[in-house]
Amino acid sequence: MEPNIAFIANLIGDAARSRMLIALMGGQALTATELALEADITPQTASSHLTKLVEGELLLVRKQGRHKYFQLQSRQVAELLESLLNISAAIASPKVIHGPADPRLRLARVCYDHLAGELGVALYDSLSRQNLIAHEGGETKITAAGMTFFAKSGVELSLLGITDGEIDGLSYVPKSRQSRRPLCKSCLDWSERRSHLAGVLGQWILKDILAKGWAEKALDTRALQFSSRGLKSFRADYGIVTKLTI
């Protein structure tokens, strides 16, 4: 028996449920009340929708004290939603402006666990220009120069899939990674219509941005808010020449 894609399509296809799912693409957990506000529906209606999404395994629910928090079930669900956003943007009326109206979301936002928006695309372009990543055969891969760059930047060698050896003064040789998730992956940015970086490396970069205090997640949206100093450091560390302001 073939998988029933109509079941998933029906879950996502409801306008209120789709708004709640997109609100969760920031990777954070939200309460039913917060999701009701995002979808502009009553808490009772939101509860019914959330039950269907949990039963349909698109969301998971976590209890903490008296509160319940909802998250996307997996990275694959986030990738599906991002793909649908791209398709929707592609078939929209030419008069429609692609991407979010909020300039903060257009500049930088969290796409589940990696950086998206203008800064995400600028990062991908810069890494490609410096030959730290390369798009070959339909796949985005890290280069030898990229291995050296990110090892020096603080990425754990195990994440890069390398062990002892010698290259460019650093000790490592390639080995097979046990994780099924790709190290690098290009993700079509639905607002910019060009690639940003996902995969294990994209996730590490976002965590590093937040850990260094260059930016912080907005409380009300998926926007990632860079400080002036943080944006300057981000551009300098990754060789981004595109002039983007906050």
Backbone as CSV, one residue per row, in Angstrom:
resi,resn,N_x,N_y,N_z,CA_x,CA_y,CA_z,C_x,C_y,C_z
1,MET,0.832,-1.193,0.000,0.000,0.000,0.000,0.876,1.255,0.000
2,GLU,0.584,2.189,-0.905,1.375,3.403,-1.027,1.059,4.381,0.108
3,PRO,2.044,5.211,0.486,1.786,6.228,1.519,0.666,7.161,1.084
4,ASN,-0.110,7.607,2.036,-1.261,8.453,1.744,-0.865,9.925,1.844
5,ILE,-0.426,10.513,0.725,-0.002,11.908,0.760,-1.199,12.848,0.929
6,ALA,-2.386,12.372,0.570,-3.578,13.210,0.715,-3.842,13.536,2.177
7,PHE,-3.513,12.600,3.066,-3.718,12.813,4.505,-2.857,13.972,4.996
8,ILE,-1.569,13.966,4.609,-0.654,15.026,5.013,-1.053,16.342,4.350
9,ALA,-1.413,16.274,3.058,-1.805,17.479,2.340,-3.023,18.128,2.982
10,ASN,-3.961,17.317,3.451,-5.162,17.836,4.091,-4.826,18.520,5.419
11,LEU,-3.881,17.940,6.165,-3.479,18.538,7.435,-2.839,19.908,7.221
12,ILE,-1.948,19.992,6.235,-1.237,21.237,5.979,-2.128,22.241,5.255
13,GLY,-3.068,21.727,4.461,-3.867,22.574,3.585,-4.827,23.519,4.278
14,ASP,-5.184,23.254,5.518,-6.056,24.168,6.239,-5.296,25.457,6.548
15,ALA,-5.929,26.613,6.300,-5.247,27.898,6.450,-4.740,28.138,7.872
16,ALA,-5.564,27.833,8.872,-5.157,28.052,10.260,-4.008,27.132,10.648
17,ARG,-4.107,25.866,10.243,-3.034,24.925,10.584,-1.730,25.294,9.880
18,SER,-1.819,25.751,8.641,-0.600,26.121,7.924,0.082,27.307,8.595
19,ARG,-0.691,28.263,9.095,-0.093,29.412,9.779,0.596,28.981,11.072
20,MET,-0.001,28.027,11.781,0.627,27.540,13.003,1.910,26.774,12.686
21,LEU,1.898,25.991,11.642,3.090,25.238,11.256,4.224,26.177,10.860
22,ILE,3.914,27.208,10.091,4.939,28.154,9.669,5.499,28.913,10.871
23,ALA,4.640,29.219,11.837,5.106,29.907,13.051,6.130,29.066,13.808
24,LEU,6.038,27.748,13.672,6.950,26.848,14.383,8.235,26.572,13.616
25,MET,8.390,27.165,12.443,9.602,26.935,11.655,10.816,27.629,12.237
26,GLY,10.604,28.451,13.268,11.736,29.062,13.950,12.486,28.090,14.838
27,GLY,11.935,26.871,14.978,12.604,25.844,15.764,12.236,25.852,17.232
28,GLN,11.554,26.917,17.692,11.188,27.002,19.099,9.859,26.312,19.358
29,ALA,9.601,26.064,20.632,8.321,25.470,21.039,7.378,26.594,21.453
30,LEU,6.112,26.489,21.049,5.112,27.505,21.377,3.917,26.850,22.051
31,THR,3.228,27.619,22.866,2.034,27.118,23.537,0.837,27.203,22.604
32,ALA,-0.250,26.549,22.987,-1.478,26.598,22.187,-2.004,28.025,22.095
33,THR,-1.877,28.785,23.168,-2.339,30.176,23.171,-1.543,31.017,22.177
34,GLU,-0.241,30.835,22.169,0.613,31.579,21.235,0.300,31.209,19.788
35,LEU,0.051,29.930,19.544,-0.267,29.480,18.199,-1.658,29.943,17.766
36,ALA,-2.569,30.046,18.707,-3.897,30.573,18.393,-3.791,32.017,17.922
37,LEU,-2.925,32.788,18.564,-2.704,34.172,18.154,-2.081,34.245,16.769
38,GLU,-1.134,33.352,16.490,-0.488,33.317,15.178,-1.497,33.026,14.076
39,ALA,-2.449,32.139,14.368,-3.429,31.734,13.374,-4.687,32.600,13.387
40,ASP,-4.769,33.511,14.372,-5.922,34.399,14.519,-7.218,33.602,14.688
41,ILE,-7.166,32.624,15.591,-8.339,31.806,15.887,-8.498,31.698,17.397
42,THR,-9.616,31.168,17.849,-9.854,31.029,19.284,-9.004,29.891,19.853
43,PRO,-8.701,29.923,21.137,-7.944,28.835,21.763,-8.612,27.474,21.592
44,GLN,-9.939,27.441,21.637,-10.662,26.173,21.485,-10.443,25.592,20.089
45,THR,-10.533,26.456,19.073,-10.314,26.001,17.699,-8.865,25.567,17.509
46,ALA,-7.951,26.321,18.107,-6.532,25.970,18.007,-6.264,24.604,18.619
47,SER,-6.905,24.323,19.748,-6.717,23.037,20.418,-7.125,21.882,19.509
48,SER,-8.237,22.050,18.792,-8.701,21.014,17.875,-7.705,20.797,16.737
49,HIS,-7.206,21.895,16.181,-6.234,21.797,15.090,-4.934,21.143,15.567
50,LEU,-4.490,21.528,16.738,-3.227,20.991,17.255,-3.336,19.500,17.533
51,THR,-4.485,19.064,17.988,-4.693,17.635,18.212,-4.527,16.865,16.912
52,LYS,-5.084,17.390,15.834,-4.965,16.735,14.531,-3.514,16.714,14.049
53,LEU,-2.796,17.799,14.274,-1.397,17.871,13.821,-0.499,16.937,14.626
54,VAL,-0.787,16.792,15.911,-0.016,15.857,16.738,-0.333,14.422,16.337
55,GLU,-1.614,14.110,16.166,-2.011,12.757,15.763,-1.488,12.422,14.371
56,GLY,-1.372,13.437,13.530,-0.835,13.228,12.185,0.681,13.211,12.139
57,GLU,1.328,13.345,13.307,2.782,13.274,13.471,3.520,14.379,12.725
58,LEU,2.868,15.531,12.596,3.561,16.710,12.080,4.101,17.556,13.228
59,LEU,3.475,17.425,14.395,3.918,18.127,15.588,4.143,17.139,16.721
60,LEU,4.970,17.544,17.665,5.097,16.804,18.918,4.786,17.776,20.048
61,VAL,4.314,17.254,21.137,3.935,18.089,22.279,4.783,17.702,23.487
62,ARG,5.223,18.710,24.203,6.016,18.492,25.411,5.352,19.187,26.583
63,LYS,5.338,18.510,27.711,4.716,19.074,28.912,5.796,19.558,29.861
64,GLN,5.597,20.760,30.370,6.498,21.309,31.371,5.641,21.993,32.420
65,GLY,5.530,21.356,33.579,4.630,21.860,34.603,3.192,21.748,34.124
66,ARG,2.468,22.840,34.197,1.071,22.842,33.754,0.930,23.218,32.283
67,HIS,2.039,23.502,31.638,1.975,23.996,30.268,2.359,22.921,29.244
68,LYS,1.779,23.036,28.060,2.117,22.176,26.934,2.755,23.032,25.848
69,TYR,3.826,22.527,25.292,4.535,23.239,24.236,4.558,22.378,22.975
70,PHE,4.371,23.032,21.843,4.305,22.310,20.569,5.511,22.664,19.694
71,GLN,6.036,21.646,19.014,7.167,21.810,18.099,6.915,20.997,16.835
72,LEU,7.632,21.353,15.770,7.586,20.514,14.584,8.165,19.154,14.930
73,GLN,7.609,18.125,14.351,8.004,16.760,14.673,9.465,16.487,14.308
74,SER,9.910,17.072,13.193,11.260,16.768,12.731,11.733,17.812,11.732
75,ARG,13.005,17.724,11.422,13.605,18.584,10.405,12.951,18.351,9.045
76,GLN,12.537,17.109,8.775,11.910,16.793,7.493,10.602,17.552,7.301
77,VAL,9.857,17.748,8.392,8.611,18.521,8.311,8.930,19.968,7.958
78,ALA,9.981,20.528,8.570,10.385,21.904,8.264,10.806,22.032,6.807
79,GLU,11.522,21.036,6.300,11.959,21.069,4.907,10.776,20.990,3.955
80,LEU,9.761,20.204,4.314,8.555,20.112,3.505,7.850,21.462,3.448
81,LEU,7.732,22.123,4.589,7.069,23.426,4.642,7.834,24.460,3.825
82,GLU,9.168,24.443,3.920,9.986,25.381,3.145,9.798,25.143,1.650
83,SER,9.711,23.875,1.243,9.481,23.554,-0.168,8.121,24.067,-0.638
84,LEU,7.117,23.920,0.208,5.782,24.397,-0.145,5.749,25.919,-0.245
85,LEU,6.505,26.595,0.604,6.596,28.051,0.524,7.213,28.467,-0.806
86,ASN,8.237,27.747,-1.244,8.868,28.043,-2.529,7.911,27.827,-3.688
87,ILE,7.163,26.723,-3.644,6.211,26.436,-4.719,5.115,27.502,-4.742
88,SER,4.617,27.850,-3.559,3.560,28.859,-3.472,4.036,30.201,-4.014
89,ALA,5.286,30.571,-3.678,5.826,31.840,-4.162,5.999,31.831,-5.672
90,ALA,6.355,30.662,-6.220,6.614,30.559,-7.659,5.344,30.689,-8.484
91,ILE,4.203,30.236,-7.942,2.963,30.257,-8.721,2.072,31.433,-8.355
92,ALA,2.560,32.292,-7.446,1.758,33.460,-7.042,1.680,34.467,-8.181
93,SER,0.735,35.368,-8.078,0.570,36.420,-9.075,1.845,37.238,-9.187
94,PRO,2.230,37.672,-10.397,3.431,38.501,-10.564,3.369,39.796,-9.758
95,LYS,2.164,40.232,-9.416,2.015,41.453,-8.643,2.336,41.243,-7.171
96,VAL,2.412,39.974,-6.779,2.686,39.663,-5.376,4.180,39.760,-5.109
97,ILE,4.562,40.459,-4.049,5.966,40.551,-3.669,6.356,39.286,-2.921
98,HIS,7.402,38.596,-3.421,7.820,37.353,-2.781,8.422,37.628,-1.406
99,GLY,8.188,36.705,-0.494,8.803,36.794,0.814,7.943,37.550,1.801
100,PRO,8.370,37.570,3.061,7.593,38.204,4.119,7.618,39.720,4.010
101,ALA,6.533,40.342,4.450,6.455,41.801,4.425,7.352,42.415,5.495
102,ASP,7.534,41.714,6.607,8.360,42.200,7.702,9.821,42.257,7.253
103,PRO,10.446,43.448,7.214,11.842,43.546,6.760,12.810,42.755,7.626
104,ARG,12.459,42.554,8.904,13.332,41.763,9.776,13.403,40.323,9.298
105,LEU,12.271,39.777,8.873,12.243,38.406,8.376,12.948,38.285,7.036
106,ARG,12.863,39.309,6.230,13.533,39.277,4.930,15.057,39.299,5.107
107,LEU,15.527,40.054,6.100,16.969,40.169,6.311,17.557,38.886,6.881
108,ALA,16.996,38.402,7.958,17.535,37.197,8.615,16.451,36.536,9.435
109,ARG,16.293,35.237,9.250,15.302,34.491,10.021,15.821,33.075,10.246
110,VAL,15.216,32.412,11.192,15.575,31.030,11.479,14.689,30.113,10.648
111,CYS,15.307,29.232,9.902,14.579,28.216,9.146,14.801,26.884,9.862
112,TYR,14.030,26.649,10.895,14.092,25.483,11.770,15.390,25.445,12.580
113,ASP,16.541,25.222,11.928,17.796,25.170,12.684,18.962,25.801,11.943
114,HIS,18.674,26.614,10.905,19.744,27.280,10.177,19.309,28.673,9.736
115,LEU,20.256,29.443,9.250,20.028,30.843,8.896,19.441,30.960,7.494
116,ALA,18.391,31.775,7.373,17.758,32.028,6.081,17.574,33.528,5.896
117,GLY,17.069,33.928,4.739,16.885,35.338,4.441,18.083,35.908,3.702
118,GLU,18.142,37.238,3.580,19.214,37.888,2.830,20.594,37.518,3.365
119,LEU,20.737,37.463,4.689,22.037,37.125,5.269,22.393,35.665,5.040
120,GLY,21.389,34.786,5.054,21.640,33.378,4.781,22.130,33.168,3.366
121,VAL,21.537,33.870,2.413,21.951,33.779,1.007,23.336,34.392,0.829
122,ALA,23.592,35.531,1.489,24.902,36.177,1.400,25.999,35.263,1.952
123,LEU,25.695,34.533,3.030,26.647,33.578,3.594,26.964,32.482,2.588
124,TYR,25.934,31.897,1.987,26.126,30.822,1.013,26.962,31.319,-0.164
125,ASP,26.642,32.496,-0.666,27.376,33.055,-1.803,28.843,33.276,-1.449
126,SER,29.100,33.764,-0.236,30.477,34.034,0.172,31.281,32.748,0.326
127,LEU,30.679,31.731,0.934,31.376,30.447,1.090,31.683,29.831,-0.267
128,SER,30.762,29.988,-1.206,30.981,29.467,-2.568,32.086,30.244,-3.270
129,ARG,32.060,31.570,-3.153,33.054,32.419,-3.810,34.461,32.105,-3.319
130,GLN,34.590,31.776,-2.031,35.899,31.460,-1.454,36.282,29.994,-1.639
131,ASN,35.432,29.243,-2.338,35.654,27.812,-2.577,35.729,27.020,-1.277
132,LEU,34.943,27.432,-0.295,34.839,26.678,0.958,33.742,25.621,0.859
133,ILE,32.763,25.892,0.009,31.762,24.900,-0.372,31.634,24.927,-1.884
134,ALA,31.139,23.853,-2.452,30.971,23.785,-3.899,29.701,23.017,-4.218
135,HIS,28.982,23.474,-5.225,27.756,22.800,-5.653,28.100,21.940,-6.870
136,GLU,28.092,20.630,-6.673,28.487,19.693,-7.726,27.483,18.566,-7.822
137,GLY,27.094,18.243,-9.046,26.190,17.115,-9.258,24.893,17.223,-8.492
138,GLY,24.405,18.444,-8.337,23.151,18.637,-7.622,23.288,18.632,-6.118
139,GLU,24.512,18.534,-5.603,24.740,18.499,-4.157,25.727,19.588,-3.746
140,THR,25.526,20.126,-2.560,26.472,21.081,-2.003,27.424,20.331,-1.087
141,LYS,28.720,20.513,-1.337,29.735,19.771,-0.581,30.762,20.740,-0.008
142,ILE,31.362,20.352,1.103,32.453,21.129,1.677,33.739,20.755,0.962
143,THR,34.599,21.728,0.693,35.864,21.476,0.011,36.967,21.245,1.049
144,ALA,38.164,20.888,0.563,39.305,20.725,1.469,39.603,22.046,2.165
145,ALA,39.511,23.150,1.410,39.727,24.471,2.005,38.654,24.763,3.058
146,GLY,37.441,24.312,2.785,36.363,24.491,3.736,36.591,23.702,5.012
147,MET,37.120,22.486,4.876,37.444,21.675,6.047,38.402,22.431,6.959
148,THR,39.455,22.992,6.341,40.456,23.727,7.105,39.846,24.960,7.757
149,PHE,39.062,25.706,6.988,38.449,26.935,7.487,37.559,26.669,8.700
150,PHE,36.681,25.692,8.581,35.734,25.455,9.665,36.373,24.762,10.863
151,ALA,37.407,23.955,10.624,38.128,23.364,11.748,38.789,24.460,12.571
152,LYS,39.358,25.445,11.881,39.987,26.572,12.571,38.945,27.468,13.237
153,SER,37.724,27.441,12.715,36.652,28.274,13.278,36.041,27.671,14.531
154,GLY,36.394,26.406,14.810,35.911,25.789,16.031,34.939,24.645,15.847
155,VAL,34.658,24.264,14.590,33.777,23.118,14.363,34.485,21.853,14.833
156,GLU,33.802,21.034,15.608,34.403,19.777,16.058,34.708,18.898,14.854
157,LEU,35.883,18.288,14.861,36.301,17.471,13.726,35.326,16.330,13.457
158,SER,34.696,15.817,14.518,33.747,14.714,14.334,32.550,15.156,13.498
159,LEU,32.158,16.438,13.596,31.055,16.933,12.783,31.429,16.991,11.311
160,LEU,32.702,17.262,11.057,33.183,17.307,9.684,33.450,15.914,9.129
161,GLY,33.394,14.907,10.002,33.615,13.533,9.560,35.066,13.231,9.311
162,ILE,35.956,13.743,10.151,37.384,13.559,9.927,38.085,13.082,11.195
163,THR,39.194,12.373,10.993,40.000,11.872,12.104,41.456,12.224,11.842
164,ASP,42.383,11.464,12.428,43.797,11.821,12.359,44.348,11.773,10.947
165,GLY,45.274,12.702,10.687,45.925,12.817,9.394,46.641,14.146,9.371
166,GLU,47.038,14.618,8.198,47.726,15.897,8.125,47.377,16.610,6.830
167,ILE,46.848,17.813,6.947,46.574,18.641,5.781,46.510,20.091,6.249
168,ASP,47.268,20.949,5.572,47.314,22.381,5.905,47.630,22.617,7.379
169,GLY,48.452,21.754,7.947,48.846,21.956,9.334,47.845,21.460,10.350
170,LEU,46.696,20.968,9.893,45.690,20.442,10.810,45.670,18.932,10.709
171,SER,45.397,18.270,11.829,45.403,16.813,11.855,44.028,16.258,11.537
172,TYR,43.854,15.732,10.326,42.641,15.010,10.016,42.737,14.323,8.650
173,VAL,41.981,13.268,8.496,41.774,12.628,7.196,40.292,12.290,7.110
174,PRO,39.721,12.296,5.887,38.289,12.026,5.763,37.911,10.640,6.246
175,LYS,36.742,10.527,6.781,36.160,9.235,7.116,34.658,9.325,6.878
176,SER,33.990,8.209,6.840,32.553,8.229,6.620,31.849,8.721,7.874
177,ARG,30.857,9.612,7.686,30.087,10.112,8.815,28.940,9.160,9.114
178,GLN,28.670,8.953,10.377,27.601,8.038,10.753,26.222,8.694,10.643
179,SER,26.190,10.023,10.783,24.914,10.720,10.699,24.339,10.623,9.292
180,ARG,23.044,10.407,9.209,22.392,10.354,7.902,22.159,11.746,7.336
181,ARG,22.239,12.743,8.180,22.026,14.104,7.723,23.254,14.600,6.973
182,PRO,23.077,15.240,5.803,24.239,15.725,5.053,24.976,16.823,5.802
183,LEU,26.281,16.861,5.632,27.088,17.903,6.253,26.694,19.265,5.700
184,CYS,26.579,19.348,4.383,26.156,20.584,3.723,24.940,20.288,2.857
185,LYS,24.060,21.250,2.784,22.891,21.104,1.920,22.413,22.485,1.503
186,SER,22.170,22.653,0.203,21.617,23.919,-0.254,20.106,23.870,-0.099
187,CYS,19.548,24.952,0.378,18.111,25.056,0.619,17.639,26.312,-0.107
188,LEU,16.691,26.176,-1.020,16.212,27.325,-1.782,15.446,28.262,-0.860
189,ASP,15.949,29.475,-0.730,15.338,30.470,0.146,14.091,31.020,-0.523
190,TRP,12.936,30.876,0.116,11.685,31.204,-0.550,11.470,32.704,-0.729
191,SER,12.146,33.542,0.077,12.004,34.983,-0.105,13.036,35.540,-1.077
192,GLU,14.249,34.961,-1.071,15.311,35.436,-1.951,15.386,34.681,-3.266
193,ARG,14.792,33.491,-3.295,14.769,32.630,-4.479,16.162,32.181,-4.904
194,ARG,17.066,32.140,-3.950,18.419,31.611,-4.147,18.777,30.754,-2.943
195,SER,19.899,30.074,-3.012,20.227,29.085,-1.983,20.775,29.707,-0.703
196,HIS,20.378,29.107,0.440,21.077,29.338,1.690,21.579,27.978,2.191
197,LEU,22.391,27.986,3.236,23.067,26.763,3.685,22.309,26.079,4.807
198,ALA,22.014,24.795,4.600,21.380,23.970,5.626,22.341,22.829,5.969
199,GLY,21.812,21.737,6.513,22.657,20.607,6.884,23.332,20.824,8.226
200,VAL,24.218,19.908,8.575,24.929,19.961,9.854,25.728,21.257,9.984
201,LEU,26.365,21.676,8.888,27.186,22.885,8.925,26.325,24.135,9.091
202,GLY,25.194,24.181,8.399,24.287,25.310,8.558,23.777,25.423,9.979
203,GLN,23.487,24.281,10.594,23.029,24.269,11.982,24.128,24.779,12.910
204,TRP,25.381,24.358,12.679,26.498,24.794,13.522,26.692,26.298,13.423
205,ILE,26.604,26.853,12.223,26.812,28.288,12.033,25.773,29.089,12.810
206,LEU,24.507,28.668,12.748,23.467,29.387,13.493,23.727,29.316,14.991
207,LYS,24.073,28.135,15.498,24.368,27.998,16.929,25.544,28.885,17.322
208,ASP,26.544,28.972,16.449,27.727,29.778,16.729,27.374,31.267,16.755
209,ILE,26.516,31.700,15.845,26.063,33.099,15.810,25.391,33.465,17.128
210,LEU,24.526,32.590,17.606,23.799,32.849,18.844,24.725,32.769,20.058
211,ALA,25.643,31.800,20.059,26.564,31.621,21.187,27.503,32.814,21.340
212,LYS,27.905,33.409,20.225,28.804,34.561,20.265,28.066,35.866,20.559
213,GLY,26.736,35.797,20.597,25.962,36.996,20.894,25.868,37.966,19.743
214,TRP,26.157,37.504,18.532,26.051,38.376,17.365,24.590,38.712,17.063
215,ALA,23.715,37.797,17.389,22.292,37.987,17.120,21.497,37.220,18.157
216,GLU,20.218,37.517,18.223,19.322,36.782,19.105,17.985,36.582,18.401
217,LYS,17.286,35.538,18.807,15.990,35.246,18.212,14.964,36.247,18.710
218,ALA,14.157,36.773,17.792,13.079,37.674,18.180,12.024,36.891,18.949
219,LEU,11.356,37.563,19.850,10.354,36.895,20.676,9.033,36.705,19.944
220,ASP,8.751,37.582,18.974,7.436,37.569,18.344,7.395,36.960,16.953
221,THR,8.561,36.729,16.346,8.602,36.173,14.990,9.788,35.230,14.863
222,ARG,9.986,34.713,13.634,11.154,33.872,13.354,12.384,34.715,13.035
223,ALA,12.257,36.034,13.139,13.363,36.916,12.781,14.569,36.705,13.688
224,LEU,15.732,36.869,13.105,16.982,36.822,13.847,17.524,38.247,13.868
225,GLN,17.658,38.817,15.040,18.035,40.214,15.175,19.526,40.341,15.481
226,PHE,20.283,40.841,14.511,21.715,41.075,14.672,21.947,42.449,15.301
227,SER,22.952,42.524,16.162,23.403,43.823,16.636,24.322,44.400,15.567
228,SER,24.601,45.688,15.630,25.498,46.302,14.639,26.880,45.662,14.704
229,ARG,27.373,45.445,15.929,28.684,44.804,16.081,28.636,43.348,15.623
230,GLY,27.522,42.673,15.928,27.397,41.279,15.520,27.376,41.117,14.020
231,LEU,26.657,42.001,13.329,26.599,41.943,11.867,27.976,42.202,11.266
232,LYS,28.702,43.151,11.847,30.051,43.451,11.368,30.971,42.244,11.551
233,SER,30.893,41.593,12.715,31.727,40.413,12.981,31.342,39.247,12.081
234,PHE,30.052,39.050,11.878,29.561,37.979,11.013,30.090,38.152,9.591
235,ARG,29.985,39.375,9.068,30.469,39.643,7.717,31.973,39.446,7.620
236,ALA,32.709,39.891,8.644,34.167,39.778,8.621,34.617,38.324,8.696
237,ASP,34.022,37.541,9.588,34.436,36.148,9.775,34.175,35.300,8.547
238,TYR,33.085,35.590,7.823,32.736,34.765,6.666,33.005,35.452,5.326
239,GLY,33.719,36.579,5.367,34.131,37.236,4.142,32.983,37.729,3.274
240,ILE,31.900,38.167,3.914,30.718,38.612,3.167,30.935,40.051,2.706
241,VAL,30.895,40.256,1.399,31.149,41.586,0.839,29.861,42.337,0.543
242,THR,28.727,41.624,0.487,27.440,42.274,0.259,27.133,43.216,1.411
243,LYS,26.770,44.455,1.084,26.481,45.434,2.114,25.019,45.346,2.532
244,LEU,24.817,44.754,3.708,23.471,44.636,4.264,23.443,45.377,5.585
245,THR,22.418,46.172,5.805,22.313,46.951,7.028,21.101,46.517,7.834
246,ILE,21.115,46.835,9.128,20.012,46.471,10.002,19.246,47.711,10.425
